[in-house]
Amino acid sequence: MPSPPAHRLSIRVDLAGGGRIGPGKIALLEAIAASGSISAAGRVLKMSYRRAWELVEDLNRGLGHPVVTTAAGGSGGGGARLTPTGQRVVAEYRALEAATLAAAQPHLAALGEAPPTELD
């Protein structure tokens, strides 16, 4: 019999400048970094270009600095890449996520344990 799925932890950070960062926006930034394109990143994550751009703009406003820089299309095509701020946001979020998961692991495991009985 397969074991039940493990409990998971999802980190969301409320930004001082408004908005928030969570796993979806980080996945979008990582997809932009990998593909070099907001449009391609949106396709990978099954969202429209417009939605992907709105999420990038939300991050720009919340952080007060651009996280993605774009180049206009043309004969060489356009593109997008993470700014140093965008790269730092991804790295810091992933570090926060790893540290939080490590600290929370015993508590997540305890959530799945059978409750004690009066005989325990």
Tab-separated table of C-alpha atoms in Angstrom:
chain	number	residue	atom	x	y	z
A	1	MET	CA	0.000	0.000	0.000
A	2	PRO	CA	1.510	3.386	-0.988
A	3	SER	CA	2.332	5.773	1.814
A	4	PRO	CA	0.300	8.967	2.079
A	5	PRO	CA	1.860	12.089	0.579
A	6	ALA	CA	4.114	14.052	2.899
A	7	HIS	CA	3.031	17.401	4.249
A	8	ARG	CA	4.512	20.323	2.349
A	9	LEU	CA	5.516	23.812	3.284
A	10	SER	CA	4.856	26.764	0.974
A	11	ILE	CA	6.606	30.074	1.650
A	12	ARG	CA	5.082	33.427	0.762
A	13	VAL	CA	6.798	36.700	1.604
A	14	ASP	CA	4.757	39.889	1.966
A	15	LEU	CA	6.899	42.674	0.523
A	16	ALA	CA	7.306	45.982	2.345
A	17	GLY	CA	6.557	47.778	-0.939
A	18	GLY	CA	3.333	45.826	-1.450
A	19	GLY	CA	2.650	42.535	-3.139
A	20	ARG	CA	4.197	39.222	-2.288
A	21	ILE	CA	6.676	36.653	-3.477
A	22	GLY	CA	5.809	32.984	-3.493
A	23	PRO	CA	6.571	29.790	-5.360
A	24	GLY	CA	4.704	30.855	-8.508
A	25	LYS	CA	6.578	34.112	-9.040
A	26	ILE	CA	9.893	32.437	-8.262
A	27	ALA	CA	9.092	29.684	-10.786
A	28	LEU	CA	8.318	32.415	-13.335
A	29	LEU	CA	11.652	34.160	-12.717
A	30	GLU	CA	13.484	30.831	-13.006
A	31	ALA	CA	11.657	30.057	-16.266
A	32	ILE	CA	12.548	33.496	-17.656
A	33	ALA	CA	16.196	32.907	-16.726
A	34	ALA	CA	16.152	29.482	-18.399
A	35	SER	CA	14.315	30.494	-21.578
A	36	GLY	CA	15.416	34.094	-22.054
A	37	SER	CA	11.822	35.034	-22.772
A	38	ILE	CA	8.787	36.132	-20.769
A	39	SER	CA	6.503	34.625	-23.402
A	40	ALA	CA	8.288	31.252	-23.376
A	41	ALA	CA	8.341	31.243	-19.576
A	42	GLY	CA	4.600	31.876	-19.551
A	43	ARG	CA	4.006	28.984	-21.944
A	44	VAL	CA	6.076	26.638	-19.784
A	45	LEU	CA	4.011	27.641	-16.749
A	46	LYS	CA	0.728	27.553	-18.708
A	47	MET	CA	-0.027	31.248	-18.363
A	48	SER	CA	-0.507	33.992	-20.901
A	49	TYR	CA	2.212	36.473	-21.767
A	50	ARG	CA	0.010	39.178	-20.261
A	51	ARG	CA	-0.280	37.317	-16.939
A	52	ALA	CA	3.463	36.629	-16.839
A	53	TRP	CA	4.190	40.303	-17.527
A	54	GLU	CA	1.725	41.395	-14.802
A	55	LEU	CA	3.499	39.161	-12.271
A	56	VAL	CA	6.879	40.607	-13.258
A	57	GLU	CA	5.469	44.132	-12.881
A	58	ASP	CA	4.046	43.215	-9.446
A	59	LEU	CA	7.539	42.181	-8.369
A	60	ASN	CA	9.082	45.344	-9.817
A	61	ARG	CA	6.629	47.504	-7.839
A	62	GLY	CA	6.914	45.506	-4.626
A	63	LEU	CA	10.712	45.479	-4.649
A	64	GLY	CA	11.178	48.984	-6.022
A	65	HIS	CA	13.672	47.702	-8.605
A	66	PRO	CA	13.253	45.802	-11.884
A	67	VAL	CA	13.719	42.043	-11.684
A	68	VAL	CA	13.736	41.474	-15.453
A	69	THR	CA	15.259	43.451	-18.292
A	70	THR	CA	13.915	43.099	-21.823
A	71	ALA	CA	15.254	43.728	-25.298
A	72	ALA	CA	12.900	44.659	-28.130
A	73	GLY	CA	12.363	42.137	-30.900
A	74	GLY	CA	13.772	42.578	-34.333
A	75	SER	CA	15.953	40.590	-36.702
A	76	GLY	CA	17.802	39.057	-33.752
A	77	GLY	CA	14.596	38.616	-31.774
A	78	GLY	CA	13.853	40.092	-28.403
A	79	GLY	CA	14.502	38.559	-25.088
A	80	ALA	CA	14.418	38.878	-21.359
A	81	ARG	CA	16.868	38.161	-18.591
A	82	LEU	CA	16.952	38.568	-14.854
A	83	THR	CA	18.573	41.683	-13.488
A	84	PRO	CA	21.003	41.320	-10.579
A	85	THR	CA	18.008	42.124	-8.334
A	86	GLY	CA	16.003	39.330	-9.958
A	87	GLN	CA	18.871	36.874	-9.539
A	88	ARG	CA	19.277	37.854	-5.889
A	89	VAL	CA	15.526	37.512	-5.234
A	90	VAL	CA	15.518	33.957	-6.588
A	91	ALA	CA	18.654	32.988	-4.640
A	92	GLU	CA	17.433	34.510	-1.366
A	93	TYR	CA	13.951	33.001	-1.714
A	94	ARG	CA	15.413	29.535	-2.370
A	95	ALA	CA	17.769	29.930	0.626
A	96	LEU	CA	14.848	31.027	2.820
A	97	GLU	CA	12.789	28.102	1.570
A	98	ALA	CA	15.562	25.573	2.322
A	99	ALA	CA	16.256	26.981	5.799
A	100	THR	CA	12.570	27.092	6.673
A	101	LEU	CA	11.970	23.555	5.450
A	102	ALA	CA	14.929	22.259	7.456
A	103	ALA	CA	13.611	23.938	10.606
A	104	ALA	CA	10.029	22.811	9.977
A	105	GLN	CA	10.733	19.198	8.982
A	106	PRO	CA	10.288	17.662	12.464
A	107	HIS	CA	7.035	19.577	12.913
A	108	LEU	CA	5.728	18.546	9.491
A	109	ALA	CA	6.546	14.917	10.305
A	110	ALA	CA	4.764	15.216	13.654
A	111	LEU	CA	1.620	16.454	11.919
A	112	GLY	CA	1.359	13.102	10.170
A	113	GLU	CA	1.787	10.973	13.282
A	114	ALA	CA	-1.140	9.213	14.852
A	115	PRO	CA	-2.534	11.109	17.814
A	116	PRO	CA	-1.607	9.718	21.223
A	117	THR	CA	-4.184	7.575	22.952
A	118	GLU	CA	-5.055	7.729	26.607
A	119	LEU	CA	-3.000	4.552	27.080
A	120	ASP	CA	0.195	6.228	25.808
